[in-house]
CSV table of C-alpha atoms and ligand atoms in Angstrom, one decimal:
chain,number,residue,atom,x,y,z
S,170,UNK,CA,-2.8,32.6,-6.8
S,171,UNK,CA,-6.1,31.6,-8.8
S,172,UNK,CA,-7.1,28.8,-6.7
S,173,UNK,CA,-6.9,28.6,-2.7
S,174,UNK,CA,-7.4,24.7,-1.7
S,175,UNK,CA,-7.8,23.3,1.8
S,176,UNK,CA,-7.7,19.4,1.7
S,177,UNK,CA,-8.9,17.5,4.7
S,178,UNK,CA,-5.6,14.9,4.4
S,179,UNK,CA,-2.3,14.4,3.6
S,180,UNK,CA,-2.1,12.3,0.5
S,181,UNK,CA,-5.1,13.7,-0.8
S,182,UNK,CA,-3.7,17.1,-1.0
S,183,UNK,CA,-0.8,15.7,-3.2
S,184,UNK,CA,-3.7,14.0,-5.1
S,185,UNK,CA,-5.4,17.3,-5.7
S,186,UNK,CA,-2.0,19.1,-6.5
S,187,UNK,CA,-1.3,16.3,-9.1
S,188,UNK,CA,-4.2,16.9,-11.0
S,189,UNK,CA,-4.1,20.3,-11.5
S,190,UNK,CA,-0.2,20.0,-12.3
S,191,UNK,CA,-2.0,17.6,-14.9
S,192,UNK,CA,-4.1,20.4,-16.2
S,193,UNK,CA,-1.2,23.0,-16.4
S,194,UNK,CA,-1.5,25.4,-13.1
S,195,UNK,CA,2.0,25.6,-11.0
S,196,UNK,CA,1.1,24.0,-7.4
S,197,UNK,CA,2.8,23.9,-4.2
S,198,UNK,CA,1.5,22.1,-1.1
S,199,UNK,CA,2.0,23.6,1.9
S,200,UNK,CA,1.7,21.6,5.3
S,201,UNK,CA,-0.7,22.9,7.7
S,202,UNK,CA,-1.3,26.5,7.5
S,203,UNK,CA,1.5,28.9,7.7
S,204,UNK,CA,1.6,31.4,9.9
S,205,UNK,CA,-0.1,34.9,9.1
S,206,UNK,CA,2.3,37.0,7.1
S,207,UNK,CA,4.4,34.2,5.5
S,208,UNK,CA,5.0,34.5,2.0
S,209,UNK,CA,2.9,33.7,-0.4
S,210,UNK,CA,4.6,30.6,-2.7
S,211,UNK,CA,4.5,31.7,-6.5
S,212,UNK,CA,2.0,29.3,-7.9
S,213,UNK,CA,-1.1,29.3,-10.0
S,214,UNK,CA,-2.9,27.0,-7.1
S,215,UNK,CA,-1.9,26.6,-3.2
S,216,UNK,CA,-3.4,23.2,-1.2
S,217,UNK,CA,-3.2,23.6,2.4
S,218,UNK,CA,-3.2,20.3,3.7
S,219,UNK,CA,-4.7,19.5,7.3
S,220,UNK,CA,-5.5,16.7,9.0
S,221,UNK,CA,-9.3,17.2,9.4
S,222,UNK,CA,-10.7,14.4,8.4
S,223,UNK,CA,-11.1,12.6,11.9
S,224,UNK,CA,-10.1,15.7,14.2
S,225,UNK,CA,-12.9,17.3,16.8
S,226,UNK,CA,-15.5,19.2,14.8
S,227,UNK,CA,-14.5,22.3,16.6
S,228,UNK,CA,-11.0,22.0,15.4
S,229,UNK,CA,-11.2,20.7,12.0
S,230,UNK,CA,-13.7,24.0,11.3
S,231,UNK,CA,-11.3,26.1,12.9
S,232,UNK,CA,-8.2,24.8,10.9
S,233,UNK,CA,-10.0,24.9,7.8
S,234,UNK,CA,-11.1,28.5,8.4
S,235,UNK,CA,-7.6,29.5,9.2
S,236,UNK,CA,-6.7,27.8,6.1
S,237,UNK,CA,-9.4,30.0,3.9
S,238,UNK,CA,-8.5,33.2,5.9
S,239,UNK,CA,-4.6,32.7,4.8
S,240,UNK,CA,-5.5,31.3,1.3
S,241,UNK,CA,-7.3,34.6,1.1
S,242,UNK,CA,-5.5,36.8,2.4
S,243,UNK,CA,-2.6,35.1,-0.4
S,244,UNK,CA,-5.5,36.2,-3.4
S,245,UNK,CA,-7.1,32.9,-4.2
S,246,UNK,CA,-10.1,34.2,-6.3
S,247,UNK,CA,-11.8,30.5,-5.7
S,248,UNK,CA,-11.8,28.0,-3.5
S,249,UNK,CA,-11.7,24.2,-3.1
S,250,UNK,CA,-12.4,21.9,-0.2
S,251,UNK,CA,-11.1,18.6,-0.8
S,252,UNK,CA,-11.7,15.5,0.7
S,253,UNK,CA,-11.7,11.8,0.0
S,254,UNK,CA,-13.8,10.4,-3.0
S,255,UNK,CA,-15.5,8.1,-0.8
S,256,UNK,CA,-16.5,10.8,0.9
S,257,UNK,CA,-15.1,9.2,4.4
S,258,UNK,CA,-16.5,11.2,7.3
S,259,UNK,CA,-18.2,10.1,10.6
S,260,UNK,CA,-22.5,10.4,11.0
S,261,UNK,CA,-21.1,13.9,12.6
S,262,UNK,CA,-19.1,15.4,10.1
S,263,UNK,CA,-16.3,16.2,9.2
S,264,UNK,CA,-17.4,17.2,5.8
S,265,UNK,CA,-20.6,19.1,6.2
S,266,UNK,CA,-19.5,20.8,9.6
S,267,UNK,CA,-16.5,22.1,7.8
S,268,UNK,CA,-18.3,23.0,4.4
S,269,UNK,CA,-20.8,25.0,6.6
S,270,UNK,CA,-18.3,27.3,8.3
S,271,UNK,CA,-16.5,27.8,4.7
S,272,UNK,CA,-19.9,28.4,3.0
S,273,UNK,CA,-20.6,30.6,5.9
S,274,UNK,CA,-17.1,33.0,6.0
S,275,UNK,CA,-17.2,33.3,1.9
S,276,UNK,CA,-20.5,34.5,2.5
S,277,UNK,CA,-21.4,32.6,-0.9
S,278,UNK,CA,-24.7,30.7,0.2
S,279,UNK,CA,-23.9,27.6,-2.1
S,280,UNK,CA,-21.6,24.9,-2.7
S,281,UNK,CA,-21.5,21.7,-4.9
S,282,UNK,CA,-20.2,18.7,-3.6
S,283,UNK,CA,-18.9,16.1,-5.7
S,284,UNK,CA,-16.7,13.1,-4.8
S,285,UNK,CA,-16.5,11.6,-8.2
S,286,UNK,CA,-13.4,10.3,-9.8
S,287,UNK,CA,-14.4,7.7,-12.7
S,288,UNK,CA,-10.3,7.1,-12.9
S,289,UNK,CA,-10.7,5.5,-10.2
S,290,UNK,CA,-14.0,4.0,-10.4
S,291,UNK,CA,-15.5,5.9,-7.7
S,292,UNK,CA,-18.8,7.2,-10.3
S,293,UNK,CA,-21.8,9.1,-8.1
S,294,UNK,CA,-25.6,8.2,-9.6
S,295,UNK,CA,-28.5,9.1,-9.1
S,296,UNK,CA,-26.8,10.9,-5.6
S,297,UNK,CA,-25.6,7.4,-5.2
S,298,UNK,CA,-22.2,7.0,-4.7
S,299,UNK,CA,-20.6,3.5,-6.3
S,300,UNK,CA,-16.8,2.3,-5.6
S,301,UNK,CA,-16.2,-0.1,-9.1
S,302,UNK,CA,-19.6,-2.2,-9.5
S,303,UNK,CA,-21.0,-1.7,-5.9
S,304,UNK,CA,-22.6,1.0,-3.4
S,305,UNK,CA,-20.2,2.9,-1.1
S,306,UNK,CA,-21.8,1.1,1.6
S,307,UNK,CA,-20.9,-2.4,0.0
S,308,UNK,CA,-17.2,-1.6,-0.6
S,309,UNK,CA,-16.0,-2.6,2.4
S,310,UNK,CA,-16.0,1.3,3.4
S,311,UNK,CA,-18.5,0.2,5.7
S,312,UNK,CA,-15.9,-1.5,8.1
S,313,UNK,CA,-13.5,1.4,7.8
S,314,UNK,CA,-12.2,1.4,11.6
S,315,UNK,CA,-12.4,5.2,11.5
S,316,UNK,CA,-14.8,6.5,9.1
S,317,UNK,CA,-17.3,3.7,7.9
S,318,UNK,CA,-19.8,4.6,5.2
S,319,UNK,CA,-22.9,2.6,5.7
S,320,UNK,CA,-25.3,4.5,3.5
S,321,UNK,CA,-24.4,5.7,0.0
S,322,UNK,CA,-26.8,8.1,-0.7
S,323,UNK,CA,-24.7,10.9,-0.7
S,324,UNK,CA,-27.7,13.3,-0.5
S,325,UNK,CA,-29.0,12.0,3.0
S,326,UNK,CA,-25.3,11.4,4.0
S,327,UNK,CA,-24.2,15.1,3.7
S,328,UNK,CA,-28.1,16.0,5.2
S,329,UNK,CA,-27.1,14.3,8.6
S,330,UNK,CA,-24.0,16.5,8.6
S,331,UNK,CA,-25.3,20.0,7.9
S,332,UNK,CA,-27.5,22.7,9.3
S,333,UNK,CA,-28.3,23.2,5.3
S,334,UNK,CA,-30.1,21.3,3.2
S,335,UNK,CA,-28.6,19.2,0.2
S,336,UNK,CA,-30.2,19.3,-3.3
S,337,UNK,CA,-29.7,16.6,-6.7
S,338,UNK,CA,-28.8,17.6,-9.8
S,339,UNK,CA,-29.0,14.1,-11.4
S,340,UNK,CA,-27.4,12.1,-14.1
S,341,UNK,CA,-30.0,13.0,-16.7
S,342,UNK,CA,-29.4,17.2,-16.0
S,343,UNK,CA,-25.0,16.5,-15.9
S,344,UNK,CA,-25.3,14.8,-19.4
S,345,UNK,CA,-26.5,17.5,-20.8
S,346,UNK,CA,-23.9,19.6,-20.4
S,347,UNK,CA,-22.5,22.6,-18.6
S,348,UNK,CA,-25.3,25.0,-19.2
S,349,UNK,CA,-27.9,22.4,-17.8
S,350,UNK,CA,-25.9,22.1,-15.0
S,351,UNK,CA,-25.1,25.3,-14.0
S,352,UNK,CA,-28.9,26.1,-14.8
S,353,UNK,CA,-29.6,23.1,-12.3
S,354,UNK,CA,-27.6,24.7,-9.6
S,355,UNK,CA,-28.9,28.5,-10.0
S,356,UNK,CA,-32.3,26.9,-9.2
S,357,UNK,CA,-31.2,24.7,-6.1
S,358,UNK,CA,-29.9,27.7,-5.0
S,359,UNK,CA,-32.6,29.9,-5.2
S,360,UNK,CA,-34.8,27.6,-3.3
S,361,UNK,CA,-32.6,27.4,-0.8
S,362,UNK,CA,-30.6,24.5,-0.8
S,363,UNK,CA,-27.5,24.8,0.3
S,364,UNK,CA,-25.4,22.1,-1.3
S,365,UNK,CA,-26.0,19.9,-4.8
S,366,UNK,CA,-25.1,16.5,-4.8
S,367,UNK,CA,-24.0,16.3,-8.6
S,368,UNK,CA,-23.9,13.1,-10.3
S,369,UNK,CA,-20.7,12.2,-12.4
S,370,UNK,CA,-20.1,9.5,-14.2
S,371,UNK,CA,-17.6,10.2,-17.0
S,372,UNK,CA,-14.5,12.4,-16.7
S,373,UNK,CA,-16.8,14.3,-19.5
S,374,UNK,CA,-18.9,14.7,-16.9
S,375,UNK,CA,-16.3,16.2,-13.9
S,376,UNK,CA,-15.2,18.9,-17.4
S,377,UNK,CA,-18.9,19.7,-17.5
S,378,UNK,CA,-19.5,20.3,-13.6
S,379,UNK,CA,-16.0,22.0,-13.2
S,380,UNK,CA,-17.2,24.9,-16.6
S,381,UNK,CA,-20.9,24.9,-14.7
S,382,UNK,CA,-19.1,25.9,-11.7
S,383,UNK,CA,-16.5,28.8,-13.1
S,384,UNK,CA,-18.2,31.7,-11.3
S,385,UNK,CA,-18.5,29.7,-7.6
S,386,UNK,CA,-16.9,31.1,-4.8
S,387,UNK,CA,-16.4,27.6,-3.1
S,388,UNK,CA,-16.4,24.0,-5.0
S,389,UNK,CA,-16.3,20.9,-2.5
S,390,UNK,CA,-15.0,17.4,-3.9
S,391,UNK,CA,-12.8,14.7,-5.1
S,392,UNK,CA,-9.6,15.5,-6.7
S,393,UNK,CA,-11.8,14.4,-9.8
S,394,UNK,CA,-14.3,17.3,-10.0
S,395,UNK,CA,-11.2,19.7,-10.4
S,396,UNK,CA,-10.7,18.3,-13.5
S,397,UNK,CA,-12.1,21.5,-15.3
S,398,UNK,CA,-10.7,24.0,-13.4
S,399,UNK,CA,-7.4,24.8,-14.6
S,400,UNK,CA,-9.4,25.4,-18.2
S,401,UNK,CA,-11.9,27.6,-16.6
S,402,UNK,CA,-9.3,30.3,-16.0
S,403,UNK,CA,-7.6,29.6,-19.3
S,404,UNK,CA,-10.6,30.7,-20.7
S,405,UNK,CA,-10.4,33.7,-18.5
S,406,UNK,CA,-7.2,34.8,-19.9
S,407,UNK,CA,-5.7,34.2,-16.2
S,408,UNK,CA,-3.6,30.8,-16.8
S,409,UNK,CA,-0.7,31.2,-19.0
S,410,UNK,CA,-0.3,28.2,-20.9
S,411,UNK,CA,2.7,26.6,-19.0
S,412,UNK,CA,5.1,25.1,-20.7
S,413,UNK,CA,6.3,22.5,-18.1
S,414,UNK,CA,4.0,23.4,-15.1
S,415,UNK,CA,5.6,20.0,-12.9
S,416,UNK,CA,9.0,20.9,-13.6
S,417,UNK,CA,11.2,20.7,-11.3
S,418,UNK,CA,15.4,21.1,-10.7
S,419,UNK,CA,16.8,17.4,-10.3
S,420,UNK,CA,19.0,17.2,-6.6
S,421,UNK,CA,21.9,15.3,-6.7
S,422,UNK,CA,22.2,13.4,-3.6
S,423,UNK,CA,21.9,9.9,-2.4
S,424,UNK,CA,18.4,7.9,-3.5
S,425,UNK,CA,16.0,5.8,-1.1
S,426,UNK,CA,13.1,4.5,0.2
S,427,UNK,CA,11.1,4.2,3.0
S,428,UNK,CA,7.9,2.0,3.5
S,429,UNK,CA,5.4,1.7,6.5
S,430,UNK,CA,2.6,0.7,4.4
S,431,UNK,CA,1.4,-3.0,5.2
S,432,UNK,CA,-1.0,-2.5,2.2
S,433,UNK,CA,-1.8,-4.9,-0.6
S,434,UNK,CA,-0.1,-3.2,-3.6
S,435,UNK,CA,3.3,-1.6,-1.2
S,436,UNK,CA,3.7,-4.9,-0.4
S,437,UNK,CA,3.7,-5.9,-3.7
S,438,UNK,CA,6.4,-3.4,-4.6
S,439,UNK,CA,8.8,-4.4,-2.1
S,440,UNK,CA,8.3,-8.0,-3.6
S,441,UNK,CA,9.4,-7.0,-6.7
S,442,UNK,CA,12.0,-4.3,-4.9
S,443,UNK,CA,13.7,-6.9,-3.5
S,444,UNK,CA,14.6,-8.8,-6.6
S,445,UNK,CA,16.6,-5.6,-8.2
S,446,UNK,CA,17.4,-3.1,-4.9
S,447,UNK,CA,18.8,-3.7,-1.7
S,448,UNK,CA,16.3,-4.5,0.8
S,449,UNK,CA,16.1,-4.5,4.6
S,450,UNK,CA,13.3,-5.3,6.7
S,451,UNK,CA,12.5,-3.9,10.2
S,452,UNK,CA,11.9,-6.9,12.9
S,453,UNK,CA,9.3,-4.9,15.0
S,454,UNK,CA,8.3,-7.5,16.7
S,455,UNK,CA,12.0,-8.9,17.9
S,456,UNK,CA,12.9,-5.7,18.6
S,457,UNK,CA,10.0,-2.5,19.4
S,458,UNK,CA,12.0,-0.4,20.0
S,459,UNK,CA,12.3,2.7,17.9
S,460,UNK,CA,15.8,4.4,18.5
S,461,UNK,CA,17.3,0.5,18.5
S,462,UNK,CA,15.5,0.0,14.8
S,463,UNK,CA,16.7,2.7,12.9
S,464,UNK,CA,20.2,2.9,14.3
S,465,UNK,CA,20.2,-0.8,12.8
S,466,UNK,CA,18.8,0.0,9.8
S,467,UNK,CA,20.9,3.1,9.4
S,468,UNK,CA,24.0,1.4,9.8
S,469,UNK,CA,22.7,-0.7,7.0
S,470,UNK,CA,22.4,1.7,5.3
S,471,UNK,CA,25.8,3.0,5.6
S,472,UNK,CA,26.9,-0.1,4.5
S,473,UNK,CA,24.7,-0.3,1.2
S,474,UNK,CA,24.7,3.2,-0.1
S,475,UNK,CA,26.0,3.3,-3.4
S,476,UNK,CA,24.7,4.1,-7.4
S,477,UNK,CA,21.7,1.9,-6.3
S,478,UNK,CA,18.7,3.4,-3.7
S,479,UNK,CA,18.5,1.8,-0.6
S,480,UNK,CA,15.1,0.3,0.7
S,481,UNK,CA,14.1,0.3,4.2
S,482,UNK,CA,11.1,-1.1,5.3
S,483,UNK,CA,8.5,-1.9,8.3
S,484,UNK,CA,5.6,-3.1,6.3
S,485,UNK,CA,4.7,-6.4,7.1
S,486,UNK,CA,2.1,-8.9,6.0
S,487,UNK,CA,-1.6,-9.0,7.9
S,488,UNK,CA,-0.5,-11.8,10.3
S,489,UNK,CA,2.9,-9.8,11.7
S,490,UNK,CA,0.9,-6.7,12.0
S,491,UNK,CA,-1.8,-8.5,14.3
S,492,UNK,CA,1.0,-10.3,16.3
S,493,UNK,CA,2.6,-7.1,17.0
S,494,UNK,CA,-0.8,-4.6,17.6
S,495,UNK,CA,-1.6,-7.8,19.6
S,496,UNK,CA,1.7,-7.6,21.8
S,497,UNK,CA,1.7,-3.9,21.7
S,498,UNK,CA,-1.8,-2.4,21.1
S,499,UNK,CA,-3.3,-0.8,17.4
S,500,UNK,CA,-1.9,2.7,18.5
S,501,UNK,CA,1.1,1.8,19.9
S,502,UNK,CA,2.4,-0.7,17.4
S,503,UNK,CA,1.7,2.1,15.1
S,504,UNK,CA,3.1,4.9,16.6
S,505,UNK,CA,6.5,2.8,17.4
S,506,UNK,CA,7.0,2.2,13.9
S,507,UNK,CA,6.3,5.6,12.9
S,508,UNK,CA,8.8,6.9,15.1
S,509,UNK,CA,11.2,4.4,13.8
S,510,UNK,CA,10.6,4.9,10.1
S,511,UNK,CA,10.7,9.2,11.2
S,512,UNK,CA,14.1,8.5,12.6
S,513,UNK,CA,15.5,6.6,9.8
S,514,UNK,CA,14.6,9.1,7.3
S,515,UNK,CA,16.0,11.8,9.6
S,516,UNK,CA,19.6,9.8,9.5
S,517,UNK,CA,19.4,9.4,5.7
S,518,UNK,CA,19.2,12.9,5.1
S,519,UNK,CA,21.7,13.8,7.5
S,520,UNK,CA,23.9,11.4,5.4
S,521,UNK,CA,23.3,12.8,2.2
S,522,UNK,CA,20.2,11.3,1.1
S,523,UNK,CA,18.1,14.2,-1.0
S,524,UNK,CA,15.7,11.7,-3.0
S,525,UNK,CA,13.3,9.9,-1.0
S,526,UNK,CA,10.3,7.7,-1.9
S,527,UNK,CA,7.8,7.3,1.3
S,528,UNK,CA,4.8,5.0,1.3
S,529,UNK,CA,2.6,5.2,3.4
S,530,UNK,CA,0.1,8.0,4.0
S,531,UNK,CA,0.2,8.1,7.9
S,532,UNK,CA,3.8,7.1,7.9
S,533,UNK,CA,4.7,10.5,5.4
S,534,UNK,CA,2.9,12.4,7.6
S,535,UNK,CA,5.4,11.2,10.1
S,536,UNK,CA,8.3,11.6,8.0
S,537,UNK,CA,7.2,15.0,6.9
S,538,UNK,CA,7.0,16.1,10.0
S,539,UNK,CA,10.2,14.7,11.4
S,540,UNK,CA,11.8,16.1,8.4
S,541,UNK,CA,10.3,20.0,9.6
S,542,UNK,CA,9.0,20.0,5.8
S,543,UNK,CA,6.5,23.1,5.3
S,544,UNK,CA,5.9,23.0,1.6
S,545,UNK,CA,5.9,20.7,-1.6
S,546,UNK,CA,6.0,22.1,-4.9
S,547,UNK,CA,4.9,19.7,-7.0
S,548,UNK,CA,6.1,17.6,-10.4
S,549,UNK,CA,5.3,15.4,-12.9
S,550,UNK,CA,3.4,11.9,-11.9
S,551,UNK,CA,5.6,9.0,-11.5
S,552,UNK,CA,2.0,6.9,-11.6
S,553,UNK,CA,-1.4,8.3,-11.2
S,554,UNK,CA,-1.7,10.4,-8.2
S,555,UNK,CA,1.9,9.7,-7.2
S,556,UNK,CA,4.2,13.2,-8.3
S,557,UNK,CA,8.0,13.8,-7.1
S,558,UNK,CA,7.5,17.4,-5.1
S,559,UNK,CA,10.6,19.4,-4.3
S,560,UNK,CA,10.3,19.7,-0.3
S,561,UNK,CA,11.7,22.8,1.7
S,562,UNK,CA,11.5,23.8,5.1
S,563,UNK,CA,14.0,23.5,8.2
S,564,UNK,CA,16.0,21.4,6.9
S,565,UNK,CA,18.0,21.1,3.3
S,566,UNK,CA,16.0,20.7,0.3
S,567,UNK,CA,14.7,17.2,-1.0
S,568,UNK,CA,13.3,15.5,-3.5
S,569,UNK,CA,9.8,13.5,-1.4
S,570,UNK,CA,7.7,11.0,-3.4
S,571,UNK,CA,5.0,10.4,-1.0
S,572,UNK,CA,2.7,7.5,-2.0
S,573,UNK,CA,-0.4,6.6,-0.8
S,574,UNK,CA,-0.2,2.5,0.3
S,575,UNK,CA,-2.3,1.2,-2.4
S,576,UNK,CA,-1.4,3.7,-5.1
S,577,UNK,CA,1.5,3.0,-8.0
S,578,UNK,CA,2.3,-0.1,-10.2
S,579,UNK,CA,4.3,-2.9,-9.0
S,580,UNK,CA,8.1,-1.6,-10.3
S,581,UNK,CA,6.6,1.8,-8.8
S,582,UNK,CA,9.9,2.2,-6.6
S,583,UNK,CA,12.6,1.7,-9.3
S,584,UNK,CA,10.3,3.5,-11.9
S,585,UNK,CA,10.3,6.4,-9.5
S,586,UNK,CA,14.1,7.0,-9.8
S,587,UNK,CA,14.3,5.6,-13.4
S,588,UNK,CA,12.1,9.3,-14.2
S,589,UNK,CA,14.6,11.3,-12.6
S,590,UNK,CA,17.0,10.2,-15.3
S,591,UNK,CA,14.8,11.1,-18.3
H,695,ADP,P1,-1.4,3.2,4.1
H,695,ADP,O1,-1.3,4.4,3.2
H,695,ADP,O2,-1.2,1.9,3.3
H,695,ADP,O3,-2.7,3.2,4.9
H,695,ADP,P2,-0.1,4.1,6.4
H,695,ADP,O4,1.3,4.6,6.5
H,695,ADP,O5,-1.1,5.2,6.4
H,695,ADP,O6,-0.2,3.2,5.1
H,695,ADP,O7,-0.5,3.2,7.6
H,695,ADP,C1,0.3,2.0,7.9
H,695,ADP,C2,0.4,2.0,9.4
H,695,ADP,O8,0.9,0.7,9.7
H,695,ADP,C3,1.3,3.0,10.0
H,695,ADP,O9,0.8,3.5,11.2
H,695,ADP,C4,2.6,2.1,10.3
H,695,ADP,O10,3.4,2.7,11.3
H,695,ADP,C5,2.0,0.8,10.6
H,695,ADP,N1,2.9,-0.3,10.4
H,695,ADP,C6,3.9,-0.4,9.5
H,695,ADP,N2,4.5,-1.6,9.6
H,695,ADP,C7,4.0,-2.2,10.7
H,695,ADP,C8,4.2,-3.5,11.3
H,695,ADP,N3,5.2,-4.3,10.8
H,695,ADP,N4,3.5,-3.8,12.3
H,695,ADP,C9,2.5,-3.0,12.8
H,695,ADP,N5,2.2,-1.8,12.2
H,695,ADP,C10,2.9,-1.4,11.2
């Protein structure tokens, strides 16, 4: 293992894996840590994904640092702590807490941190993070019902959260190049500073930092800012040059997919879903009631299954998923559907289902988990950010695309089975 990741979501773990699949390391993503002992996955890079991102302080350090300790105790010569590149955390943490206690137990004194991913128009200036043309704080990240980001100055952002103190090393320095930058960060360092805000505009840019940063212990970030990673050890003479890196054995088996996303661009997909795939729709509201839902839709399914996947999904438009957190409550609505979307999946693979498309990021956490998946290796990108991963753990084998709600082109679900073919 060259590098050890711990990612402080879900999806975002896959995003990470994805892009370093993209620059030709073998990853697997393994769900939560495994248990001391376990085998080490053969891989060029291992992502631990928790679910940090809104726990307790005290237990999203003390995941993480059970994450490192196993990640080490694998051989990871570096280290990468991922988390969301809009930097979503509370005025508490989780970001700064958790890069503390991993600065602290690698003993390494220094991190950068770097949520940057121009690909997706999330560019940092002047320590000033921008989503597209606006400030973080402008993006409507500042009415996030969990983690709203009223301030974009990155700099005092990470400040509040850390016992350290957060340096710059601004545009000007980054478009210079990698020795200006990892010149920049020897001297932040030496006076003290514990973190560097590092400005990235360009993907240029993220290839820059990642070369700066080749001798760090521990790198903090976006997906984006691992851009130059996979290089750095090539340079090394420690990555082989992969032929395939995402490929992956094709299961036979039936095909579908699930959908608990009620975002913009799932929704979107189902709309076009429904014009070439069968289609059914969850009535939460007439019925919430989770084991009564996906027996229904299960016996659907029984009835559709053939060359064609199957699509089965709760996702609903904004006014159905008011009427039903109003008749039920946020969590609870939620939570019912989850359970019924867990359940259905369950029955599909018990009736031969092996390739399954999820979206949703809480509702493939719930899946996953239903499922008893411990590890993902991952494969090639059906859209960016989006990879088919061969799951294993309690149960049989299976092929999982787990998307992200607003993430994949509108024919994303028939694309996603049209790539197994090729
Ligand atoms: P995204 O990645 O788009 O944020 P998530 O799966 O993370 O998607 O979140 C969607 C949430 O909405 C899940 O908790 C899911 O159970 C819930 N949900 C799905 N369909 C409905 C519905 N019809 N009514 C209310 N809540 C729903």
């Amino acid at each position: 293992m060259l590098l050890g990741a711990i990612a402080d979501d879900f999806t975002g773990a896959t995003d990470l894996c994805s892009m370093l699949v993209r620059g030709g390391m073998r990853t697997v993503q393994l769900i939560g840590v495994p248990p001391p002992g376990s085998p080490v996955p053969d891989a060029d890079a291992v992502v631990v994904a928790l679910k940090s991102r809104t726990a307790p302080v005290a237990r999203a350090t003390g995941d993480s640092l059970a994450a490192l300790k196993w990640l080490q105790a694998g051989g990871a010569r570096q280290f990468f702590f991922k988390y969301c590149s809009t930097f979503d955390s509370t005025e508490h943490g989780n970001i700064g807490p958790v890069a503390d206690a991993l600065v602290a137990a690698l003993e390494c004194g220094f991190a950068l941190a770097c949520p940057a991913f121009p690909t997706n128009a999330r560019t940092v200036y002047q320590g000033h993070l921008f989503v597209g043309g606006v400030l973080l704080n402008e993006s409507g990240m500042e009415n996030h019902p969990l983690t709203p980001m009223t301030d974009a100055n990155l700099v005092r952002v990470l400040s509040r959260q850390t016992e350290g103190t957060v340096g710059l090393v601004p545009f000007a320095t980054v478009d210079r190049g990698a020795h200006a930058i990892r010149d920049a960060m020897t001297q932040l360092k030496e006076r003290g500073r514990r973190y560097a805000i590092v400005d990235a505009i360009t993907d240029a840019h993220l290839l820059a930092i990642g070369q700066a940063a080749a001798s760090h212990t521990l790198l903090t970030g976006g997906s984006g800012v691992a851009m130059g990673l996979p290089e750095n050890f090539r340079r090394g003479g420690l990555l082989a040059d992969a032929v395939d890196p995402g490929a992956l054995p094709v299961l036979d088996g039936g095909s579908a997919v699930i959908a608990g996303s009620c975002s913009r661009a799932t929704l979107a997909q189902l709309g076009y879903a429904r014009a070439h795939l069968p289609v059914y729709e969850l009535d939460v509201l007439a019925t919430p009631d989770a084991t009564a839902l996906s027996k229904a839709a299960l016996a659907w399914a029984a009835d559709n299954t053939g060359a064609r996947p199957v699509v089965i999904a709760a996702s609903a438009p904004p006014e159905a998923v008011t009427a039903l957190q109003a008749r039920l409550g946020r969590d609870q609505a939620g939570a019912l559907v989850e359970d019924a979307v867990a359940r259905i999946a369950e029955g599909l693979v018990a009736s031969g289902v092996r390739r399954l498309v999820v979206a949703g990021g809480e509702t493939s956490g719930a899946v996953v988990g239903r499922l008893g998946v411990a590890c993902l290796r991952i494969g090639r990108e059906i859209d960016p950010g989006v990879p088919w991963t061969l799951a294993a753990g309690s149960g049989p084998d299976l092929m999982l695309a787990l998307k992200s709600g607003n993430f994949g082109a509108t024919d994303f679900f028939l694309k996603a089975f049209a790539v197994l073919e090729n």
